[in-house]
Structure formats: structure tokens, C-alpha cells
mmCIF file of C-alpha atoms in Angstrom:
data_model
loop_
_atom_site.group_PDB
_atom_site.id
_atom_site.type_symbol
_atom_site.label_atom_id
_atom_site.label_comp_id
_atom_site.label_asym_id
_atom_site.label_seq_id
_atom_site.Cartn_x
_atom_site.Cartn_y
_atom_site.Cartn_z
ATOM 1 C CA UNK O 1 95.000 195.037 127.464
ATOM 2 C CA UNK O 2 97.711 192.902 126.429
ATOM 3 C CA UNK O 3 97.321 190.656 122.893
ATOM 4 C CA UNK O 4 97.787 187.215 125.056
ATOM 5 C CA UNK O 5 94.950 188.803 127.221
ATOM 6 C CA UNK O 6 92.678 189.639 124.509
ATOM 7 C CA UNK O 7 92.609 186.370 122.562
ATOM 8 C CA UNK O 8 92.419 184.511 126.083
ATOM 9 C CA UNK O 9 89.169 186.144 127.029
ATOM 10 C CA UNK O 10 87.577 185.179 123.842
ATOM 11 C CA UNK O 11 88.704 181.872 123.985
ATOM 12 C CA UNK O 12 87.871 181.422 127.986
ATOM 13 C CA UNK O 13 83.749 180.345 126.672
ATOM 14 C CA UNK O 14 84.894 177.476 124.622
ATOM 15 C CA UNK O 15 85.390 173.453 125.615
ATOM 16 C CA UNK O 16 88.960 172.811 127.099
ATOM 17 C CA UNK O 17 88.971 170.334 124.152
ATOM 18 C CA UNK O 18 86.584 172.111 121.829
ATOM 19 C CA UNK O 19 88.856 174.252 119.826
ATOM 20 C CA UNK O 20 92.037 172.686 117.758
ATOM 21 C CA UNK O 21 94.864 174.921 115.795
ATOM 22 C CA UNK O 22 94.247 175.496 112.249
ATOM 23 C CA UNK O 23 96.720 172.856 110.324
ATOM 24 C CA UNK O 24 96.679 175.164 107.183
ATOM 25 C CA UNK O 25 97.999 178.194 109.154
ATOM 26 C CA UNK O 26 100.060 176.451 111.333
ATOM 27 C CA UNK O 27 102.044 174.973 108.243
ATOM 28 C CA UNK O 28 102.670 178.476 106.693
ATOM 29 C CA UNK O 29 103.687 180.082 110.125
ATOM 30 C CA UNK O 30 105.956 177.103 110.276
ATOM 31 C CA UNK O 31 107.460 178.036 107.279
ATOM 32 C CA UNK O 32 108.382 181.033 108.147
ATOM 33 C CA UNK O 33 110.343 180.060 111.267
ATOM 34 C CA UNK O 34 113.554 178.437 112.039
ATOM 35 C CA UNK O 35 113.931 175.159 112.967
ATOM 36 C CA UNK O 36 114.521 175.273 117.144
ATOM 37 C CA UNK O 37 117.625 174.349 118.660
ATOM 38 C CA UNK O 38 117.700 170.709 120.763
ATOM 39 C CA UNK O 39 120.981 172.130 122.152
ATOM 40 C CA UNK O 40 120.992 171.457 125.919
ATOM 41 C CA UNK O 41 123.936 173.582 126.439
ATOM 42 C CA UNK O 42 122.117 176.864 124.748
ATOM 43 C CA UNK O 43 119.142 176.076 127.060
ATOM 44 C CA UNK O 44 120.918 176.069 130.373
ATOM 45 C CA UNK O 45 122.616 178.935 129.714
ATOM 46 C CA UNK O 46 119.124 180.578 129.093
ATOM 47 C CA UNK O 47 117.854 178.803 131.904
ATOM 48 C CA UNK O 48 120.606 180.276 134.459
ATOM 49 C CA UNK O 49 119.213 183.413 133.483
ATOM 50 C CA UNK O 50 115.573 182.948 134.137
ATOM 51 C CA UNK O 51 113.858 184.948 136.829
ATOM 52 C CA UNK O 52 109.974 183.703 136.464
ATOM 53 C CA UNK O 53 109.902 180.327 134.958
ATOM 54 C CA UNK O 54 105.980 179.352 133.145
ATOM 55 C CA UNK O 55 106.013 175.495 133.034
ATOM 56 C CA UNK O 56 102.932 174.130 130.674
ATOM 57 C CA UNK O 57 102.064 170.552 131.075
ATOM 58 C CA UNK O 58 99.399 168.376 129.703
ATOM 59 C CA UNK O 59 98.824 164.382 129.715
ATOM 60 C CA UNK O 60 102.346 163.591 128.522
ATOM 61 C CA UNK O 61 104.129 165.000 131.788
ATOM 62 C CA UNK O 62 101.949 161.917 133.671
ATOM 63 C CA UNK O 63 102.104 159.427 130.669
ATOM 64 C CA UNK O 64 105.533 157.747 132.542
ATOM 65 C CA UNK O 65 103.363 157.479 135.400
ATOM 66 C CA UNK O 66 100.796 155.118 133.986
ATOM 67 C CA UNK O 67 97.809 157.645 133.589
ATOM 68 C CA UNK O 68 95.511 156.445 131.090
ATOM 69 C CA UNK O 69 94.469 159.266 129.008
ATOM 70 C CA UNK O 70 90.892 157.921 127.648
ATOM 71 C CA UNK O 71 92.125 159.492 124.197
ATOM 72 C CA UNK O 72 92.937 158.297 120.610
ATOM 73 C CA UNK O 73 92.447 154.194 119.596
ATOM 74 C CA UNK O 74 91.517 152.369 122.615
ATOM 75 C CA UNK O 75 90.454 155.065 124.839
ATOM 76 C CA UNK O 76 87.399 153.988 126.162
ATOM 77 C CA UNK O 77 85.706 153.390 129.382
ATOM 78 C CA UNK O 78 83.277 150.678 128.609
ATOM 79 C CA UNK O 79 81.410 151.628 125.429
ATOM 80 C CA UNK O 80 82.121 155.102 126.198
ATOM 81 C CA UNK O 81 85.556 158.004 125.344
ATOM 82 C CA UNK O 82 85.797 160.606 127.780
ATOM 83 C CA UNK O 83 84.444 163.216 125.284
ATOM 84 C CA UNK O 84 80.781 160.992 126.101
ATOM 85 C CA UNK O 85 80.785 161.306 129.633
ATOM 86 C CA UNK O 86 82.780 164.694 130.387
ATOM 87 C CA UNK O 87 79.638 167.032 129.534
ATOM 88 C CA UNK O 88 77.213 168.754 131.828
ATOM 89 C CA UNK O 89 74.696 166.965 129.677
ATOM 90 C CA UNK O 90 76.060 163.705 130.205
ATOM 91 C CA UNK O 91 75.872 164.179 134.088
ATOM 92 C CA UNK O 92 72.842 165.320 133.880
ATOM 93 C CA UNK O 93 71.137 162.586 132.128
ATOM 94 C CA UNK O 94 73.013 160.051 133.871
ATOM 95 C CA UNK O 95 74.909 161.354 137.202
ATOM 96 C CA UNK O 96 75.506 157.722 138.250
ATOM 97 C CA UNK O 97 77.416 156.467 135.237
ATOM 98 C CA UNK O 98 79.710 160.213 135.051
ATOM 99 C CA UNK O 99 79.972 159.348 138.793
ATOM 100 C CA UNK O 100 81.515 155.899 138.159
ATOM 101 C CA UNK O 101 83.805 156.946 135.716
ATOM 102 C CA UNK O 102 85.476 159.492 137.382
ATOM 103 C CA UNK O 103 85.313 156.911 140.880
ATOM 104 C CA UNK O 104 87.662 154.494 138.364
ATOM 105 C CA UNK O 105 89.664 157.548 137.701
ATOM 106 C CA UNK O 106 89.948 158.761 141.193
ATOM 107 C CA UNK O 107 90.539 155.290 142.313
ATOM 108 C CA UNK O 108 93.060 154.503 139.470
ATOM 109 C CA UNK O 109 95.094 158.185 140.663
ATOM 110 C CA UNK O 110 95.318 157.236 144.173
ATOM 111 C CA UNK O 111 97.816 154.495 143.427
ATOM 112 C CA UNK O 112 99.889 156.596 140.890
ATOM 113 C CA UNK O 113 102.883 158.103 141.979
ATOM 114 C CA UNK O 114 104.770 161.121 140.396
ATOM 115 C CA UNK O 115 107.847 160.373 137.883
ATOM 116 C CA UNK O 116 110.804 161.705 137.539
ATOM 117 C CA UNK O 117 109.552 164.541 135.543
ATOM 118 C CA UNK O 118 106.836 166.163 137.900
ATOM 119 C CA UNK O 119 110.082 165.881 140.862
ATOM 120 C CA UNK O 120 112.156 167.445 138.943
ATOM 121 C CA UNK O 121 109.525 170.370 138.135
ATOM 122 C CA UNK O 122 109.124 170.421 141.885
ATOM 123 C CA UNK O 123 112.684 170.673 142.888
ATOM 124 C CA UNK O 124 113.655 173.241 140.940
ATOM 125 C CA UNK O 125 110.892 175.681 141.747
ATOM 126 C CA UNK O 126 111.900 175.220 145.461
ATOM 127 C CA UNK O 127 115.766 175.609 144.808
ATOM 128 C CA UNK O 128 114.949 179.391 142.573
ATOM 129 C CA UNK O 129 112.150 180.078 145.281
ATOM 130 C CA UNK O 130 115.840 180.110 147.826
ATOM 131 C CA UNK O 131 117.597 182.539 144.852
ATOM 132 C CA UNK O 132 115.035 184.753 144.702
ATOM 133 C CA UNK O 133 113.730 183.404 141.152
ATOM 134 C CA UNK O 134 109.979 182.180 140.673
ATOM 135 C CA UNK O 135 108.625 178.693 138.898
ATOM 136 C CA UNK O 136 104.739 178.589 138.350
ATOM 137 C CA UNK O 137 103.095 175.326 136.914
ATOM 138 C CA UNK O 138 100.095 176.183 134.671
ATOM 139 C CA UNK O 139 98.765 172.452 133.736
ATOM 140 C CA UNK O 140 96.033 170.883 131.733
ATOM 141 C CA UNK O 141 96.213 167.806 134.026
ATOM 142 C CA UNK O 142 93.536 166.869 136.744
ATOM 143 C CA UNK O 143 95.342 164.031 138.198
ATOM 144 C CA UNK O 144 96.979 166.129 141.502
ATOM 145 C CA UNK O 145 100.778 164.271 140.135
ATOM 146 C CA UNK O 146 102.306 167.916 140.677
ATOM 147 C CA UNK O 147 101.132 168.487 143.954
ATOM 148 C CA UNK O 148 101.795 164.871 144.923
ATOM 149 C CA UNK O 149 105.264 165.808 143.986
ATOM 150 C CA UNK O 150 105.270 168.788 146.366
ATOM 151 C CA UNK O 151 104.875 171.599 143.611
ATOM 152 C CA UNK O 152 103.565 174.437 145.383
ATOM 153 C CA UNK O 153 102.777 177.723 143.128
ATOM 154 C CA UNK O 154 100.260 175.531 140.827
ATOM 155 C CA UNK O 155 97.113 176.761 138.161
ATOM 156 C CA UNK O 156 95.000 173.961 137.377
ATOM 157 C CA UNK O 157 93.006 175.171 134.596
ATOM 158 C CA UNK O 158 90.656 171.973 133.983
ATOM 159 C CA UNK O 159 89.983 171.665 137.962
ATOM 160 C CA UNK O 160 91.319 168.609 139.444
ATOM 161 C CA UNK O 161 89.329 164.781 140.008
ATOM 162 C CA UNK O 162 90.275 165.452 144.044
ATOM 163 C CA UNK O 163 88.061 168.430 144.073
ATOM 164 C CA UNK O 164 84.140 168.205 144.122
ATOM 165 C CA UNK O 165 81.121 171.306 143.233
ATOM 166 C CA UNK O 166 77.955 171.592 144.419
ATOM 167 C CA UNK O 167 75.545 171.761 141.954
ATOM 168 C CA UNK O 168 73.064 173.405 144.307
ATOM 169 C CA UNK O 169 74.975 176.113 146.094
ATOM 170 C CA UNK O 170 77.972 176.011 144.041
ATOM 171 C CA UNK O 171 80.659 175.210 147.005
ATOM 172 C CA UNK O 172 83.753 173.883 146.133
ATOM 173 C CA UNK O 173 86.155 171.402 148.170
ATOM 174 C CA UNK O 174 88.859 168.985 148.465
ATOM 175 C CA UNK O 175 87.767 165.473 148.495
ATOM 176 C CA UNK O 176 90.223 162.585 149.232
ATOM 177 C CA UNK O 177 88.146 159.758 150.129
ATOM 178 C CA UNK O 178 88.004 156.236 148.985
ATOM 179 C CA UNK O 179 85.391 155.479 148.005
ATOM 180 C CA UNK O 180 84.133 159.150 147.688
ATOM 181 C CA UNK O 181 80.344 157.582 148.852
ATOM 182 C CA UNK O 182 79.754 154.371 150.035
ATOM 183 C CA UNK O 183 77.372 153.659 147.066
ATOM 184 C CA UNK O 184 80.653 153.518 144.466
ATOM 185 C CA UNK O 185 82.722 151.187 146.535
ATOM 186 C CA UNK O 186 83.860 148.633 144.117
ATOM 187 C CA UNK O 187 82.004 150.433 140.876
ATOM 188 C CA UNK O 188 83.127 151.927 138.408
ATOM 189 C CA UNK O 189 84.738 149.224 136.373
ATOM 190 C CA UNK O 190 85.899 149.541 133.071
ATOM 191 C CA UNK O 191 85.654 146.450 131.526
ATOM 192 C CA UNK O 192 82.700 147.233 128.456
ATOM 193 C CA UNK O 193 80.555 144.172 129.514
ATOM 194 C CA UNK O 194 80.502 145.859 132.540
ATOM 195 C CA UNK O 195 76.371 146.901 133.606
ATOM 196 C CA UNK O 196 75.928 150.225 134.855
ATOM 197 C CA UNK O 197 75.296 150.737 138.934
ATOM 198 C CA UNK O 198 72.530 153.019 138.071
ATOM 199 C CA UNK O 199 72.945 154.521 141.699
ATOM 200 C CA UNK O 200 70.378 156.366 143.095
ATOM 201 C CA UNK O 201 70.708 160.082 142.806
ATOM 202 C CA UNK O 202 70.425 159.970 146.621
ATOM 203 C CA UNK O 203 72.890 157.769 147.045
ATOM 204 C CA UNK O 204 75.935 159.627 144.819
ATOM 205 C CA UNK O 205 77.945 161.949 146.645
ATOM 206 C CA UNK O 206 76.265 164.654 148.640
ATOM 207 C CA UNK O 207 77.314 167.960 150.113
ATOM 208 C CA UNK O 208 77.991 168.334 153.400
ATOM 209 C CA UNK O 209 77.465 172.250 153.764
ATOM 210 C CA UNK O 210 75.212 173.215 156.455
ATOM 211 C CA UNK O 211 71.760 172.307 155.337
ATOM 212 C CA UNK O 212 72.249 171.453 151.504
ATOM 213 C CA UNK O 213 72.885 168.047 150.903
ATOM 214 C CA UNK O 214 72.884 169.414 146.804
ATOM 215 C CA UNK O 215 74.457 166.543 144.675
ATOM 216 C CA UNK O 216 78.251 166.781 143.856
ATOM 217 C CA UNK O 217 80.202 166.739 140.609
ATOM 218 C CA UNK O 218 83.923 166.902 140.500
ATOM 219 C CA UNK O 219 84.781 169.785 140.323
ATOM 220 C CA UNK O 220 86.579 169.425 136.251
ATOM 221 C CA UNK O 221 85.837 171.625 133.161
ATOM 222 C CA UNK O 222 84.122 169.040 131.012
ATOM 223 C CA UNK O 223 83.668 169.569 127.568
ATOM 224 C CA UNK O 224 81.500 172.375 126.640
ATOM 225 C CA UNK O 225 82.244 174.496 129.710
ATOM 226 C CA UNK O 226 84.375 178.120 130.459
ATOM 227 C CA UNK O 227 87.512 177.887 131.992
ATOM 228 C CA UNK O 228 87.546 179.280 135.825
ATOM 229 C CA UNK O 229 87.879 183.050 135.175
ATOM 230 C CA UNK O 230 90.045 183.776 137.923
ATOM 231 C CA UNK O 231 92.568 181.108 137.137
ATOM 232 C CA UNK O 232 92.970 181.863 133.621
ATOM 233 C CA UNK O 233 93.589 185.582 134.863
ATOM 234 C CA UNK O 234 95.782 184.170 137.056
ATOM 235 C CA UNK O 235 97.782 182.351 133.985
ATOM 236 C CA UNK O 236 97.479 185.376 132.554
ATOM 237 C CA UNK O 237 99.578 187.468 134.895
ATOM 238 C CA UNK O 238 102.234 184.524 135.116
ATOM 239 C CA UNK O 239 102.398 184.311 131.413
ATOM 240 C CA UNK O 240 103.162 188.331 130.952
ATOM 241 C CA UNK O 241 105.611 188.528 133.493
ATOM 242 C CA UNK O 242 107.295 185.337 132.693
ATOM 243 C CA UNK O 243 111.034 185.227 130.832
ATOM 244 C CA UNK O 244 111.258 181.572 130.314
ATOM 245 C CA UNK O 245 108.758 179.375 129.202
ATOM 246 C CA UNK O 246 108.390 175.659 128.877
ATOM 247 C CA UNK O 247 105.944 173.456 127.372
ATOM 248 C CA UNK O 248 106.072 170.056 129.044
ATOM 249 C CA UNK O 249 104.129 166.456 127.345
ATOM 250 C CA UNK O 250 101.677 168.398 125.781
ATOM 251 C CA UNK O 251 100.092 168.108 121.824
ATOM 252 C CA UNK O 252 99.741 171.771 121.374
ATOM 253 C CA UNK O 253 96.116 171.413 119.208
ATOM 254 C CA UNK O 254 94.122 171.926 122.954
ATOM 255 C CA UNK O 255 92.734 175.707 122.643
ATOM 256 C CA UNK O 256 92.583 177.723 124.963
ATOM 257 C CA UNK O 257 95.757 176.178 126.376
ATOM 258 C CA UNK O 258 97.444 175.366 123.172
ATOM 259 C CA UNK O 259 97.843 179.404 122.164
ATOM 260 C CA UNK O 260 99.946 179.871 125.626
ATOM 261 C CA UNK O 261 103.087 179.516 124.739
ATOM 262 C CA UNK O 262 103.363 180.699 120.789
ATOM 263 C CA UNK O 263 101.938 184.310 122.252
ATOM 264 C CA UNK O 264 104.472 184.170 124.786
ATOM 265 C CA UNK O 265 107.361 183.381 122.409
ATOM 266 C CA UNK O 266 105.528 185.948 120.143
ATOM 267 C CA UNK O 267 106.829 188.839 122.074
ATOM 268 C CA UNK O 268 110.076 187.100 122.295
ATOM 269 C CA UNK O 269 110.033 184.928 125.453
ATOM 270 C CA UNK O 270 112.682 182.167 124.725
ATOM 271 C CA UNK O 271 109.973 178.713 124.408
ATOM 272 C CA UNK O 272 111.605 175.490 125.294
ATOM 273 C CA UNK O 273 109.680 172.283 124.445
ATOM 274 C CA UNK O 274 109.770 168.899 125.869
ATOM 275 C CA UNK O 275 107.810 166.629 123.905
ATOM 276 C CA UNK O 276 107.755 162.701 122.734
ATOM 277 C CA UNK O 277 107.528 164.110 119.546
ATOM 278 C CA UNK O 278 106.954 167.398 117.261
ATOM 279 C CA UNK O 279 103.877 169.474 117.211
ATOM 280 C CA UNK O 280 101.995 172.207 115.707
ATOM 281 C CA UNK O 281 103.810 174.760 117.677
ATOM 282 C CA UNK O 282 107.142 173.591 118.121
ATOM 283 C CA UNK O 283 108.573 175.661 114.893
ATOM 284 C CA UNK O 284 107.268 178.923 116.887
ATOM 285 C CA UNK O 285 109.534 177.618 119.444
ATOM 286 C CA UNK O 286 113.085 178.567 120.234
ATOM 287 C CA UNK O 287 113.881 174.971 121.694
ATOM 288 C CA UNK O 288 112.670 171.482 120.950
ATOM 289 C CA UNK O 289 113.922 168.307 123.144
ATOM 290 C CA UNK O 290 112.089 164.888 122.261
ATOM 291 C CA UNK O 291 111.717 162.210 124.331
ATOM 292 C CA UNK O 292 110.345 161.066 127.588
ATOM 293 C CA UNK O 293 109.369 163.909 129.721
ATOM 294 C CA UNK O 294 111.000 161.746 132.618
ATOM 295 C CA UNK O 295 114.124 161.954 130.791
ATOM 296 C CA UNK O 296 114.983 164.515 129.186
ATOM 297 C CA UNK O 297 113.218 167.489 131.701
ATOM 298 C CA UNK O 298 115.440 166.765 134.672
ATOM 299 C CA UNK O 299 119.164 167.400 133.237
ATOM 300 C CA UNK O 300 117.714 170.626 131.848
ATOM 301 C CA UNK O 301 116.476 172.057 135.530
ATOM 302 C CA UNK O 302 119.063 170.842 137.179
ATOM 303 C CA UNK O 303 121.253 173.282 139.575
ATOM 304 C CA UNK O 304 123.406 175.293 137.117
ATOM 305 C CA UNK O 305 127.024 175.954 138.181
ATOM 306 C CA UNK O 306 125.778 179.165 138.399
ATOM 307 C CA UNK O 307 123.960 178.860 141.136
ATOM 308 C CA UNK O 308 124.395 180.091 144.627
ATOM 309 C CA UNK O 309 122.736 178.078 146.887
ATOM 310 C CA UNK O 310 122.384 178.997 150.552
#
């Protein structure tokens, strides 16, 4: 078993925003590296070489899109930060107000569009997919922005708000519909003087497998819970095989996702960056471009003169 297998599976048990690097250590590995290159040129030429792309993205790579992120100063919904109502606890003491929020969410996604980022992402993968080259997409986002942008080979390893569970026989499915019950038309408003619905448990959404009519949650890793298994083997594979990495509008303190990238540049997989700013990780990194996501990601996937296209 690989090392980047090893500390994944005894990571996979812990909150998907449980776990943050270790500031002290980070510092002194920091120290120890040199400073990455922001030289575009360098990159491409890199780049033109790349067989199987890994792109990482968190909440940054959807920031130009206007996704609110419920973190840091101001991040509430109501009285409440996301960290409140993203916990099997939470849902189960109160399903209708976890059931509103993510109904603002769901409701806020469906008029968000992707930015020039997540197309550019999506582009490239299907230009290399012609040359015989692979992209994958390994994101910490939930808002569907990739797919939207017609990503295809995409590992969505906190679930996605479009998706619901069972909590009775465990089925999983997409779920597009606005409202997602009729009970949560018009709720789910943020505003903190805003009273709670307190919807009937009846009344939230049901399943619709055969004979079960269990009550739905969306189908997200909330704080507290294990990453799917199989996707996290799946990131696994892509990660090992991988001869390019980027890490796209994400902080880097997020464990398990935030250890990605350092063990692949570990065994000396060139690590590009794209960030609005510096982060724990980016002196592990060979390359580090700040700035919007939106504007600096789609020079650097661009076609390369390189390229043969067909």
C-alpha cells in the first residue's frame, strides 16, 4: 500500500472539516522548501507534457460565481454557521430547519452559473480526452458548477446538494426539483429574524422507492461523518497515477482533502497552485499563481502550440 493510501484511510473517519494542518509543522516544512515558481511559461511547458491531469478544487473555484460559502465573519444562515446545521445530530433533532437550509442553498445554486474557471477546467479535459491525455476533477464543492460546465470524469468527495439519501433504506438519487417538496416552497429564508417552518416530518422530502417513503437528507458529508469509501479510493487511484497536479481556490487546512496534493508532490509530481492568496501548502508546491481562479486558470490550460488537435 502506497504512503498517500495509508494516511488516506486513516483520515477517511474524520469530519470533511474536522481536521486542520498543524501551523507549527507546516512552518518548518516550509522552511525547508523553495519558494515555487509563478512562471506561466515553466508551467505550460510542464503542462504540454501532462498525460493524467488531478485538478483539486474547493469553494474558491465557485467564489466568482457568487456562491456564498457560510464560512468566516458573516457566514451565517439566520442565527446559525453551517458547522450548526451540517451534523447528523443537527438533522436529527431538527430535520425541518437542516431541510430549509439546504432548500436556500439548493434554491440559491439553481440560478448560479459556472465562471470562467470551471469552463476552462471543462474544456481542456475534453480537448486531452481527443489526444489521448486524461483530466479528472477531484472537488470539495457540492454546488454541481463543474458538471453544469460539462466536466465529465468528476469525484465529489463531500456528495453534492442535487443528490438526496434515504435514511431508511439508504438509496441514493439525483434530485433537481424546485421546490424539492411542496412543504419548502418559499422557506428557507435567511434573513435571522426569520421563524423557523417547523415542517412536519411528514411533510419534508420523502422517498419514492417502492414501498419506503423513509425521510430524505441530501445526500452531503456533514461534519462528523466518513468520506464515501469508494470515492476516496477512487481519488486514490487518480492521485497515484497522476503526473500533473493542480490545486484550484482551495485553503489547504481542510483534512482529508488538504494532504492531497503535498503527498502527491512528495513523490515528485510537479504541484501547480491557483489560489487568491498563499497557503499552508503552497511552499511544498512547485508552482504558485495568485489571483482569481477565473483569471488566471484559463491562460494556463489553454491549447499549447504543441498540440495536435484532430
Amino acid at each position: 500500500m502506497c504512503l498517500f493510501q495509508f494516511t488516506a484511510r486513516r483520515l477517511v473517519s474524520q469530519a470533511h472539516c474536522g481536521l486542520k494542518a498543524s501551523s507549527a509543522k507546516g512552518q518548518k516544512f516550509a522552511l525547508e522548501m523553495a519558494r515555487p515558481s509563478s512562471n506561466m511559461a515553466d508551467f505550460r511547458e510542464v503542462f504540454a507534457k501532462a498525460k493524467h491531469i488531478a485538478i483539486i478544487t474547493g469553494a474558491g473555484v465557485s467564489a466568482e460565481s457568487g456562491v456564498p460559502t457560510f464560512r468566516g465573519a458573516g457566514g451565517f444562515w439566520r442565527k446559525w454557521q453551517a458547522q450548526e446545521l451540517a451534523t447528523p445530530g443537527a438533522f436529527a433533532r431538527n430535520p425541518s430547519r437542516v431541510w430549509e437550509f439546504y432548500h436556500y442553498r439548493r434554491e440559491v445554486m439553481l440560478s448560479k452559473h459556472p465562471n470562467a474557471a470551471h469552463i476552462a477546467i471543462a474544456e481542456c479535459e475534453k480537448r486531452l480526452s481527443k489526444q489521448g491525455r486524461s483530466v479528472v476533477v477531484i472537488t470539495q464543492n457540492i454546488d454541481e458548477l463543474h458538471r453544469k460546465a460539462g466536466t465529465k470524469h468528476l469525484l465529489e468527495i463531500h456528495g453534492s446538494l442535487f443528490k438526496t439519501r434515504c435514511t431508511s433504506c439508504g438509496n441514493v438519487a439525483a434530485n433537481y426539483k424546485s421546490p424539492i417538496c411542496p412543504a419548502l416552497a418559499g422557506k428557507g429564508a435567511p434573513d435571522p429574524e426569520t421563524a423557523d417552518a417547523a415542517i412536519p416530518v411528514e411533510d419534508l422530502p420523502q422517498c419514492e422507492e417502492d414501498g419506503c417513503n423513509g425521510l430524505l437528507r441530501p445526500h452531503v458529508v456533514w461534519f462528523g461523518e466518513a468520506l464515501d469509501p469508494d470515492v476516496l479510493t477512487a481519488v486514490e487511484k487518480e492521485l497515484d497515477i497522476c503526473d500533473l497536479c493542480l490545486v484550484v481556490g482551495t485553503s489547504s487546512v481542510v483534512y482529508p482533502a488538504a494532504m492531497f496534493a503535498p503527498q502527491v508532490s512528495a513523490r515528485g509530481v510537479p504541484v501547480a497552485e491557483f489560489n487568491m492568496e498563499a497557503t499552508p501548502a503552497t511552499n511544498r508546491f512547485r508552482f504558485h499563481f495568485p489571483g482569481p481562479c477565473g483569471t488566471t486558470l484559463p491562460p494556463a490550460l489553454a491549447r499549447h502550440e504543441t498540440e495536435i488537435i484532430s
